[in-house]
mmCIF file of C-alpha atoms in Angstrom:
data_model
loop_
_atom_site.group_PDB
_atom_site.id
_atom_site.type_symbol
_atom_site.label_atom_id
_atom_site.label_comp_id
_atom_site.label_asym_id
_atom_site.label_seq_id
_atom_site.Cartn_x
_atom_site.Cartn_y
_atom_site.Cartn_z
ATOM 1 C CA UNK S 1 0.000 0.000 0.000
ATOM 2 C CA UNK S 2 1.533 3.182 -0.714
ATOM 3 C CA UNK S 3 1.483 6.567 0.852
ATOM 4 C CA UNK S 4 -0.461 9.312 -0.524
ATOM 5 C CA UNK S 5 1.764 12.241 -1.036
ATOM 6 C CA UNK S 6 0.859 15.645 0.522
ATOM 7 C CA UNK S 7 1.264 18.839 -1.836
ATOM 8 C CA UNK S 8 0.500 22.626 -0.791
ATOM 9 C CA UNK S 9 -0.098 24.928 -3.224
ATOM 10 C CA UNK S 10 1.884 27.463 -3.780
ATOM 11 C CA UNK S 11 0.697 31.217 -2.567
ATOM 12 C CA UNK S 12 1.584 34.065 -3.526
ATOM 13 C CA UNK S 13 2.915 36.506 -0.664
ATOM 14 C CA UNK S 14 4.299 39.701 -1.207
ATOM 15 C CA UNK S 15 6.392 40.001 2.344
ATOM 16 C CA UNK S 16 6.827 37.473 4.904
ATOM 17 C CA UNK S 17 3.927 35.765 6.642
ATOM 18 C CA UNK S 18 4.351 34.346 9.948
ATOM 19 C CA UNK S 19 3.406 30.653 10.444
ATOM 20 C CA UNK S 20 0.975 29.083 12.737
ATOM 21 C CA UNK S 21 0.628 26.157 14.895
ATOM 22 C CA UNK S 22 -2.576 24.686 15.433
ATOM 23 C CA UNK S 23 -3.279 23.145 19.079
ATOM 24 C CA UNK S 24 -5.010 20.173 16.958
ATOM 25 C CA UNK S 25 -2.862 17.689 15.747
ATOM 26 C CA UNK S 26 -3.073 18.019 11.837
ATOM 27 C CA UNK S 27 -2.212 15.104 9.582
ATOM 28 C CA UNK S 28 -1.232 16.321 6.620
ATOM 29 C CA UNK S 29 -0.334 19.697 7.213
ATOM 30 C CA UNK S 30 2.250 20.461 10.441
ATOM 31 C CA UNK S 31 2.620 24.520 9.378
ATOM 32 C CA UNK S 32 0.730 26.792 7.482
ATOM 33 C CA UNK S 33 1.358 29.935 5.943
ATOM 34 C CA UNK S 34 -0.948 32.906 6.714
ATOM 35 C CA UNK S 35 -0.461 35.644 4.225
ATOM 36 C CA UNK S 36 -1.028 39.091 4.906
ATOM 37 C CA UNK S 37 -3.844 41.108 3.896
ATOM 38 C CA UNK S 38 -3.417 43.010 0.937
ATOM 39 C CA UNK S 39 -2.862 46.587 0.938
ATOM 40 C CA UNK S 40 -3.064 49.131 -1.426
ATOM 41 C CA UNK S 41 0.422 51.234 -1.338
ATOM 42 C CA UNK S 42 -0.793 53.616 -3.733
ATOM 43 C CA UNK S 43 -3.751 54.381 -2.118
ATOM 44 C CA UNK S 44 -3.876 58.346 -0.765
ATOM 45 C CA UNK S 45 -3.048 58.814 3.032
ATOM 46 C CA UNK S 46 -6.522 60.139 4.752
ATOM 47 C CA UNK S 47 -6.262 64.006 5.663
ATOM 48 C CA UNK S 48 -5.316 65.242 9.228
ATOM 49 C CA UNK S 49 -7.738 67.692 10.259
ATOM 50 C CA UNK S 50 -6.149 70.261 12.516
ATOM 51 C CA UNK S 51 -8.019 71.143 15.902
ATOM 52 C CA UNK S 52 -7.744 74.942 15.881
ATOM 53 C CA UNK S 53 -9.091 75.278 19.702
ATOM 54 C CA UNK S 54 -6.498 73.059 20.595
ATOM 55 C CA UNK S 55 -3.622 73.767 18.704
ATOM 56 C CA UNK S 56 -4.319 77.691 17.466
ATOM 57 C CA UNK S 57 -5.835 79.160 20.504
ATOM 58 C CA UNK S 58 -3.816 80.652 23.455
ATOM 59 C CA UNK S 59 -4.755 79.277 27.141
ATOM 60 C CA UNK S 60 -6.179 82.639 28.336
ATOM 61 C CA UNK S 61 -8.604 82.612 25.059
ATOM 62 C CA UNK S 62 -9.609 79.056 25.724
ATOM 63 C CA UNK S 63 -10.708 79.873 29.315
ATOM 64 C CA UNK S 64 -12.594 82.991 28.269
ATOM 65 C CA UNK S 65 -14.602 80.792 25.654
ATOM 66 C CA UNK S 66 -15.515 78.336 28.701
ATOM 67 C CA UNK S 67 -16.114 81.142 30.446
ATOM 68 C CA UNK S 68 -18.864 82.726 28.264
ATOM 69 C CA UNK S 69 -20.162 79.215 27.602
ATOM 70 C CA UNK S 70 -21.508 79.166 31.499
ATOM 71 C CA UNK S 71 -22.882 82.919 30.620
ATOM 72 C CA UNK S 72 -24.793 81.963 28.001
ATOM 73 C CA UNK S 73 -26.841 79.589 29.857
ATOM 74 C CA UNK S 74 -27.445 81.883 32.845
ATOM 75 C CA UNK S 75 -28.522 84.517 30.339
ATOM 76 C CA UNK S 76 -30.446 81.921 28.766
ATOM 77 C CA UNK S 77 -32.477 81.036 31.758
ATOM 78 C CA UNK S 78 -33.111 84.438 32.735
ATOM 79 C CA UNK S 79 -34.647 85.487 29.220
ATOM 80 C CA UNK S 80 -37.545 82.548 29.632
ATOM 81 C CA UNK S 81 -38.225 83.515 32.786
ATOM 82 C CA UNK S 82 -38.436 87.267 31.582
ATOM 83 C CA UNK S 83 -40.442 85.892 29.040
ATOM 84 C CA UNK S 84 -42.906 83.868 30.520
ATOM 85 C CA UNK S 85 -42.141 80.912 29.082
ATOM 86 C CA UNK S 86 -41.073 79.357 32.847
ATOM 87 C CA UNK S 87 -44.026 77.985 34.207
ATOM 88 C CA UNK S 88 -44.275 75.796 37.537
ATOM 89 C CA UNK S 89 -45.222 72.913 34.929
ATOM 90 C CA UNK S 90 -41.587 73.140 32.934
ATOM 91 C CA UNK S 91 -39.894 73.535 36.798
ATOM 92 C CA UNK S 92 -41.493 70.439 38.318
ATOM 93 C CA UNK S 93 -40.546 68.548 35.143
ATOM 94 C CA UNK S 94 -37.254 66.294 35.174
ATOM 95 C CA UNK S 95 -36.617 67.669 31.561
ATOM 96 C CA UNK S 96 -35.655 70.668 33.339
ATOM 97 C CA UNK S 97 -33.799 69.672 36.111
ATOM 98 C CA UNK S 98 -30.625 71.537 35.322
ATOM 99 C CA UNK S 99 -30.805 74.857 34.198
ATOM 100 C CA UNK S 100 -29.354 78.466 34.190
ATOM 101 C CA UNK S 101 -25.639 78.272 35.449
ATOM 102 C CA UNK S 102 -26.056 74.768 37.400
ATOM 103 C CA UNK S 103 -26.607 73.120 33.502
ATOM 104 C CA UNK S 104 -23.820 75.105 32.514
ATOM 105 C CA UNK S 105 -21.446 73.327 35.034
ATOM 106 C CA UNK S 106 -22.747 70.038 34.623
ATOM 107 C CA UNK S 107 -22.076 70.894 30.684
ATOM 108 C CA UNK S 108 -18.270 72.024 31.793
ATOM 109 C CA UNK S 109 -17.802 68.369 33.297
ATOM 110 C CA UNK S 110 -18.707 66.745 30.177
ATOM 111 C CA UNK S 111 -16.155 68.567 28.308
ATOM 112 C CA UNK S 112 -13.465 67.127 31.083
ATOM 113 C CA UNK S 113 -14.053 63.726 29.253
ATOM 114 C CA UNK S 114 -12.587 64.624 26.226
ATOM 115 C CA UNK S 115 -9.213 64.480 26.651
ATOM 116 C CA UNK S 116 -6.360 65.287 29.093
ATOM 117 C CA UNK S 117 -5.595 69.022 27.670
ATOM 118 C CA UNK S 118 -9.537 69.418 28.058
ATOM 119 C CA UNK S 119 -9.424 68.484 31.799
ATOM 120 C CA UNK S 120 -7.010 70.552 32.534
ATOM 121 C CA UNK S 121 -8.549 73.374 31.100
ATOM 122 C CA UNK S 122 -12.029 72.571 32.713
ATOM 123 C CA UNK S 123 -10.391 72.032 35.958
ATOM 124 C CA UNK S 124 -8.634 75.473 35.860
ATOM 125 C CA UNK S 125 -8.788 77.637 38.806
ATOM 126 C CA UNK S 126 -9.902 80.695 36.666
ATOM 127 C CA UNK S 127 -13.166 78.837 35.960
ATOM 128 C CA UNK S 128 -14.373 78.596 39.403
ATOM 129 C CA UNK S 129 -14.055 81.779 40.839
ATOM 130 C CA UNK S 130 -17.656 81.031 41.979
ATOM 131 C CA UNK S 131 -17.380 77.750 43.853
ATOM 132 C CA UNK S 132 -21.077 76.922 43.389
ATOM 133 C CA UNK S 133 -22.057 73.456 44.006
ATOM 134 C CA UNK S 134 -25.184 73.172 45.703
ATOM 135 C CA UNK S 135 -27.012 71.500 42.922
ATOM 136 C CA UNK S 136 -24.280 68.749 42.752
ATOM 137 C CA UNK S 137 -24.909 67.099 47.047
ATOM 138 C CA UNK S 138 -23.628 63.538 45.434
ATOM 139 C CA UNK S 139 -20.622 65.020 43.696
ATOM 140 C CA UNK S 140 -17.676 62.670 44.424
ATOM 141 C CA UNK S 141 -14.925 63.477 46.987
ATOM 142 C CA UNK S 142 -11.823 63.178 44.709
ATOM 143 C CA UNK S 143 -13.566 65.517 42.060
ATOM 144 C CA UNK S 144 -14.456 68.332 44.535
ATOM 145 C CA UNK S 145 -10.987 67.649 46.044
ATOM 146 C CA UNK S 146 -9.568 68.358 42.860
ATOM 147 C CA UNK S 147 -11.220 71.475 41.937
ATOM 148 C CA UNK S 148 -10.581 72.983 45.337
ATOM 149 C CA UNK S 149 -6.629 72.116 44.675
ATOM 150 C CA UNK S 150 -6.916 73.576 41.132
ATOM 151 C CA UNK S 151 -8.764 76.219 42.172
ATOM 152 C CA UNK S 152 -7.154 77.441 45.123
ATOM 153 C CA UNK S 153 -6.796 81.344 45.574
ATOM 154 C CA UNK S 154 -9.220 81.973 42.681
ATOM 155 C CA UNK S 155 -12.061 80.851 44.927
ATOM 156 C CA UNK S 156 -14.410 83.531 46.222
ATOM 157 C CA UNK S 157 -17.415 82.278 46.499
ATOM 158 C CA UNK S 158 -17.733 78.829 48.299
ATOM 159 C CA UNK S 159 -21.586 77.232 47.999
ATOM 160 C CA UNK S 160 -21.680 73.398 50.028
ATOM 161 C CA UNK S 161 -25.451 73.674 51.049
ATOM 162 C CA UNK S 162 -26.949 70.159 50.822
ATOM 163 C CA UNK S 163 -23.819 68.208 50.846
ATOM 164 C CA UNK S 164 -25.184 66.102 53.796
ATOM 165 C CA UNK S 165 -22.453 63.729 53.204
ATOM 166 C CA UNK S 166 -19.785 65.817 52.919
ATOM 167 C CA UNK S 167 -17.342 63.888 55.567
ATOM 168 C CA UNK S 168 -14.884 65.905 57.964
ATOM 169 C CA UNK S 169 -11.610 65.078 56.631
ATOM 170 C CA UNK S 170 -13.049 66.023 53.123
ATOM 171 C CA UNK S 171 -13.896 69.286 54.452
ATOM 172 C CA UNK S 172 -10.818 69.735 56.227
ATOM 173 C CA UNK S 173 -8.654 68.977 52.956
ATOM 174 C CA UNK S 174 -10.517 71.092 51.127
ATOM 175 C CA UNK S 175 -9.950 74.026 53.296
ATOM 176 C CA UNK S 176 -6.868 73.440 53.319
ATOM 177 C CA UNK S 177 -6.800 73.874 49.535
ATOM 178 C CA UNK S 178 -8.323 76.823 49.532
ATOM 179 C CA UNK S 179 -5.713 78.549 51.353
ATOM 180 C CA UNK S 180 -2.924 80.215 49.743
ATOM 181 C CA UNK S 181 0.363 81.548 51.932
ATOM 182 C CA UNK S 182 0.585 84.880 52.247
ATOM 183 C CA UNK S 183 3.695 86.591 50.590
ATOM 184 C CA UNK S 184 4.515 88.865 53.561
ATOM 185 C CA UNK S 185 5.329 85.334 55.119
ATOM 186 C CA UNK S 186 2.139 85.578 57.572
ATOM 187 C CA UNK S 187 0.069 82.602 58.270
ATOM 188 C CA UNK S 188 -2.211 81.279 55.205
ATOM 189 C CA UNK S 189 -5.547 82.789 54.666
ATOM 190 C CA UNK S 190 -8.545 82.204 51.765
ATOM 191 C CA UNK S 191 -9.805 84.993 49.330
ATOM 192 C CA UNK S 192 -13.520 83.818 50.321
ATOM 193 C CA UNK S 193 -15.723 86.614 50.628
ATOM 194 C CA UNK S 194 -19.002 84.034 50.278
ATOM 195 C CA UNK S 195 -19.410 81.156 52.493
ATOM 196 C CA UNK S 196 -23.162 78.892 52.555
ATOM 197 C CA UNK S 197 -22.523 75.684 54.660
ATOM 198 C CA UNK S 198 -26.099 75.187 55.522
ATOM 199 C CA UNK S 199 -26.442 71.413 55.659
ATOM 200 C CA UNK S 200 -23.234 70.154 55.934
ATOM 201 C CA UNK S 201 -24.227 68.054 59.337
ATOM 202 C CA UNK S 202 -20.905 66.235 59.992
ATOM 203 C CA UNK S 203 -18.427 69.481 60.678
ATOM 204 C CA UNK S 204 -17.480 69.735 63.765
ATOM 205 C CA UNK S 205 -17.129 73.506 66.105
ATOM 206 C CA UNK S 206 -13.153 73.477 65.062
ATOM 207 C CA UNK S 207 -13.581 72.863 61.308
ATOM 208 C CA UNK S 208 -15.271 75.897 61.376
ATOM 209 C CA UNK S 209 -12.787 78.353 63.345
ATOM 210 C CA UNK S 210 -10.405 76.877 61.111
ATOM 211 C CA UNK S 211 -11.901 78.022 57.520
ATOM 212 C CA UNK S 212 -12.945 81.468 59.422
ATOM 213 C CA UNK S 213 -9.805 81.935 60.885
ATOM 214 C CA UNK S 214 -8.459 81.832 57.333
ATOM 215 C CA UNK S 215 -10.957 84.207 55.434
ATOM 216 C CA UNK S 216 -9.848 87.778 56.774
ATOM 217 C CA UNK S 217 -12.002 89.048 53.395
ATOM 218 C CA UNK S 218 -15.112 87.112 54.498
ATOM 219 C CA UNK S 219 -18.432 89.278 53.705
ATOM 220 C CA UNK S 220 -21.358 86.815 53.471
ATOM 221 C CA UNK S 221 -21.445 83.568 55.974
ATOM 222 C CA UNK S 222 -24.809 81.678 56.317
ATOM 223 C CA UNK S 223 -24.349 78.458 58.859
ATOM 224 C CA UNK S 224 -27.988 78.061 59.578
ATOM 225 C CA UNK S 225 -28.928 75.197 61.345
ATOM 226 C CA UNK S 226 -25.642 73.634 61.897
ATOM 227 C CA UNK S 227 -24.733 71.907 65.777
ATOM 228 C CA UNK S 228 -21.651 73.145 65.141
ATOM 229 C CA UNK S 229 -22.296 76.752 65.864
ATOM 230 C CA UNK S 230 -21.528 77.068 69.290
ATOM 231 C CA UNK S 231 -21.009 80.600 71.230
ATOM 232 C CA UNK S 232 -17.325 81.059 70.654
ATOM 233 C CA UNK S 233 -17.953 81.322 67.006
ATOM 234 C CA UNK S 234 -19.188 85.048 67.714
ATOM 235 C CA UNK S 235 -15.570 85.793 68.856
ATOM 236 C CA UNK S 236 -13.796 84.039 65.859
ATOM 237 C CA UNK S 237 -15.804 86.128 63.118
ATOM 238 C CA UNK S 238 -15.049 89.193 65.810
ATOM 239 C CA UNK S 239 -11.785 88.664 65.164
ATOM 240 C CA UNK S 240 -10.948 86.942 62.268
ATOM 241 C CA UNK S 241 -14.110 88.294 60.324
ATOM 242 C CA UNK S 242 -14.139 92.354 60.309
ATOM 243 C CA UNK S 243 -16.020 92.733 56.980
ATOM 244 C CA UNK S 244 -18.627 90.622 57.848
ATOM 245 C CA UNK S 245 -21.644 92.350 56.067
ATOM 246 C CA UNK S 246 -24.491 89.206 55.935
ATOM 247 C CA UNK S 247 -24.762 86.864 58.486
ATOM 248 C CA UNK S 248 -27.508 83.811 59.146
ATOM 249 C CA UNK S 249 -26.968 81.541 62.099
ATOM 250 C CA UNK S 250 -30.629 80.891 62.559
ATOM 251 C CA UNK S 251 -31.907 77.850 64.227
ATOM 252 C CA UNK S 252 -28.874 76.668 65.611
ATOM 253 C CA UNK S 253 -29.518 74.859 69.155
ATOM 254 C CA UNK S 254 -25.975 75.422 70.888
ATOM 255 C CA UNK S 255 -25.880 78.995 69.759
ATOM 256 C CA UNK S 256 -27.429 81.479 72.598
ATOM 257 C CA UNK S 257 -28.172 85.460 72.799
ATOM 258 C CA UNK S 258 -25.109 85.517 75.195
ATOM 259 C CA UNK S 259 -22.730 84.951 72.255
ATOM 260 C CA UNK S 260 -23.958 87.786 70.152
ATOM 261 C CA UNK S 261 -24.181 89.987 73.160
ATOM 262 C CA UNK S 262 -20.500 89.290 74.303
ATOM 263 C CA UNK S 263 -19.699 90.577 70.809
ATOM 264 C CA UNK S 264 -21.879 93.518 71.004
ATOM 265 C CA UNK S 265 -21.062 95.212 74.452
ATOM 266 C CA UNK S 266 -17.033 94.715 73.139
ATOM 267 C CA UNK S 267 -17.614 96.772 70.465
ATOM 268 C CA UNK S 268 -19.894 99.379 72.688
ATOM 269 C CA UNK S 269 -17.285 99.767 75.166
ATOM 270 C CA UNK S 270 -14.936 100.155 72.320
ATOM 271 C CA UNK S 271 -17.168 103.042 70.432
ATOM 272 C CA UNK S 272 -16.363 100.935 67.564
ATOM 273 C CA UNK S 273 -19.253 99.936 64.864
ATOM 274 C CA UNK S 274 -20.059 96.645 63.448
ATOM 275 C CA UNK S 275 -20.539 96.769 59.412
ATOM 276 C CA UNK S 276 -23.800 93.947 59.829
ATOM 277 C CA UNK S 277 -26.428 95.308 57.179
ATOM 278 C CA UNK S 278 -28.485 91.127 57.886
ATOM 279 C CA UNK S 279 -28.502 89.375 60.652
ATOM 280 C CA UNK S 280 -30.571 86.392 60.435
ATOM 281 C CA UNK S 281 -31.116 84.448 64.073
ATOM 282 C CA UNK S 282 -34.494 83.064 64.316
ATOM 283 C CA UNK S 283 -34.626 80.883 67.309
ATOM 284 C CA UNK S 284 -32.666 81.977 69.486
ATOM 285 C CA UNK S 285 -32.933 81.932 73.051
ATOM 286 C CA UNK S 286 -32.175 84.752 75.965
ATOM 287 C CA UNK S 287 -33.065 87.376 74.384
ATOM 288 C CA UNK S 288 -33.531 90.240 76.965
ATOM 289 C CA UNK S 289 -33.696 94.384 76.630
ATOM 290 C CA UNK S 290 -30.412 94.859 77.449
ATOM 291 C CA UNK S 291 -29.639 92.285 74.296
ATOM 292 C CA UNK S 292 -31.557 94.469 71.710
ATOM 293 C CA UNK S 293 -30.214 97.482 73.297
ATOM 294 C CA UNK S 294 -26.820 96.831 72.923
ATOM 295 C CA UNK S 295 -27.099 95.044 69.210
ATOM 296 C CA UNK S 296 -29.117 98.660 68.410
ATOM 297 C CA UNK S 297 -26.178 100.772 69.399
ATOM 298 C CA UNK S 298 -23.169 98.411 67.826
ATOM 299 C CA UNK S 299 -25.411 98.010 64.409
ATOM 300 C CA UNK S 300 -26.200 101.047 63.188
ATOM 301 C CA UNK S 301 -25.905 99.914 59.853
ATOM 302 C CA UNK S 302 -28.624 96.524 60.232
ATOM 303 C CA UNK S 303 -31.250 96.793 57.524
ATOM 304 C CA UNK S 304 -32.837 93.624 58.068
ATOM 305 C CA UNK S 305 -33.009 91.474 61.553
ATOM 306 C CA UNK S 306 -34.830 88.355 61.143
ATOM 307 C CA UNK S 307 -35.840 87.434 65.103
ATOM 308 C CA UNK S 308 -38.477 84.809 64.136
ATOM 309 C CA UNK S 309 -39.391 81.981 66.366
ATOM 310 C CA UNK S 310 -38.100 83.735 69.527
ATOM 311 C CA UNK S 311 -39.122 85.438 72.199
ATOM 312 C CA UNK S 312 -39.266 88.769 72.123
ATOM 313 C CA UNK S 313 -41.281 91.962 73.958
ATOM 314 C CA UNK S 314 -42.353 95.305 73.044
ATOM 315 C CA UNK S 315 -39.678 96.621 75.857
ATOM 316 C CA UNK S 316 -37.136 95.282 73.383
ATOM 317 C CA UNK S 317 -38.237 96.784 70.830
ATOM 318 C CA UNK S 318 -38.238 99.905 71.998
ATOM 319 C CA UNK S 319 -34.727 99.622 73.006
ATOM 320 C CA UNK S 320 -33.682 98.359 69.869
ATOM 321 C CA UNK S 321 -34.757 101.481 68.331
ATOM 322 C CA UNK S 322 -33.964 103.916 70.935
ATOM 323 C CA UNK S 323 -31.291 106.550 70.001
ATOM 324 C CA UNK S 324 -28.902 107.479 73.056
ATOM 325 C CA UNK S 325 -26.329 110.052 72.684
#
């Protein structure tokens, strides 16, 4: 019986295949050839289309652009509701959810996906002057981490209100981040002049005196409802807080008419002023006429007082508004 002879035909390759082993045990065929595909060498190289916002446009440019982009939908906003066209209907509908500057931001961290350059242009501190986030409660640690490190000394306006989860050392870092050294060589302060911590549950008395020591500028501070707003915090913004023009520390338990009224008769005895134009501190507790006497003659400046949910008689009233040489 004879063998049957094995012949592969021939193929033609135009460079050097690579061979292949099968796992399967072959019986006629240990090694086969695998040409390449064919390619067409003549064929015309596809066109590279230059990115002139990446490649053409200075940094400073690039950042104004952004910059106008987040204009454009608060102006946006504000012409439908000029117009009429915002209706309770369109505001309780999830359709319009994000609007006005808050759809603008959540457009600005879309843009971060595109690539690296575009991160670090979305991330720059010149973007978030205004360090609004309270439409964003869920917003991940890291990411808020890094926009307070990017941002820095560029922040003036610092909105956390509804970040419920917003954990203690987060807070810490960030305020930490926020503060720049001073170049006299002084300790570091913040350029905040806007603060709005109102539901941040899970900051403590000195995580507060420690962003206020820092934020000499400080004009607006609302901590309303927080535990964490004990007494001494009347002497830290004494101190630390001299511009203080707005101020809402309403319906916080540990804080009591004694604090404010430490404050006040300092700055009596003083014949020194205190620029409050608000003070918002509905329910709090010990108020007497010597309390709204005192507050009278060291705010002369208080437009609004917001006393709501407290206890308070016409005798104090009268004080309060009784001029004294």
């Amino acid at each position: 019986m004879q063998r049957a002879s094995c012949f592969v035909e021939p193929i033609m390759i135009r460079t050097k295949g690579r061979s292949y082993s099968s796992p399967l045990p072959l019986p006629s065929v240990a090694f086969e050839i695998v040409p390449l595909a064919p390619a067409d060498i003549f064929a015309q190289p596809k066109e590279i289309v230059p990115s002139y916002f990446d490649d053409w446009l200075p940094k400073e440019l690039k950042l104004h652009i952004l910059t106008l982009l987040l204009g454009l939908f608060e102006v946006e906003f504000e012409n439908r509701v000029a117009s009429g066209k915002w209706t309770a209907h369109k505001a309780s509908s999830s359709r319009s959810k994000w609007v006005g500057r808050d759809k603008g931001v959540r457009e600005l961290f879309k843009l971060s996906r595109v690539s690296h350059a575009w991160r670090q242009l979305v991330f720059d501190g010149q973007l978030w002057a205004r360090l609004d986030l309270r439409a964003f409660p869920k917003l991940p640690v890291p990411v808020l981490a890094q926009l307070a490190q990017t941002a820095g000394g560029f922040v003036r306006g610092l909105d956390l209100s509804g970040h419920g989860a917003l954990s203690l050392a987060a807070f810490m870092d960030l305020s930490r981040h926020l503060a720049i050294q001073s170049a006299h060589g002084g300790r570091s302060h913040t350029n905040l002049t806007s603060i709005n911590l109102q539901g941040c549950y899970a900051l403590t008395p000195d995580a507060l005196h420690g962003i206020l020591f820092r934020s000499p500028l400080l004009k607006k501070l609302c901590l309303r409802g927080l535990s964490a707003v004990t007494n001494a915090i009347c002497g830290v913004l004494e101190t630390s807080c001299p511009e203080l023009v707005v101020l809402d520390l309403g319906r916080c338990r540990r804080l009591t008419a004694e604090g404010i009224h430490s404050v006040t008769v300092k700055a009596v005895e003083r014949k020194k002023t205190i620029p409050l134009k608000e003070l918002r501190l509905s329910g709090l507790r010990g108020i007497t006429d010597g309390w709204m006497a005192s507050l009278g003659r060291a705010a002369p400046h208080l437009e609004v007082l917001d006393l709501s949910y407290t206890t308070v008689h016409n005798s104090a009233i009268e004080a309060f508004v009784t001029c004294t040489e």
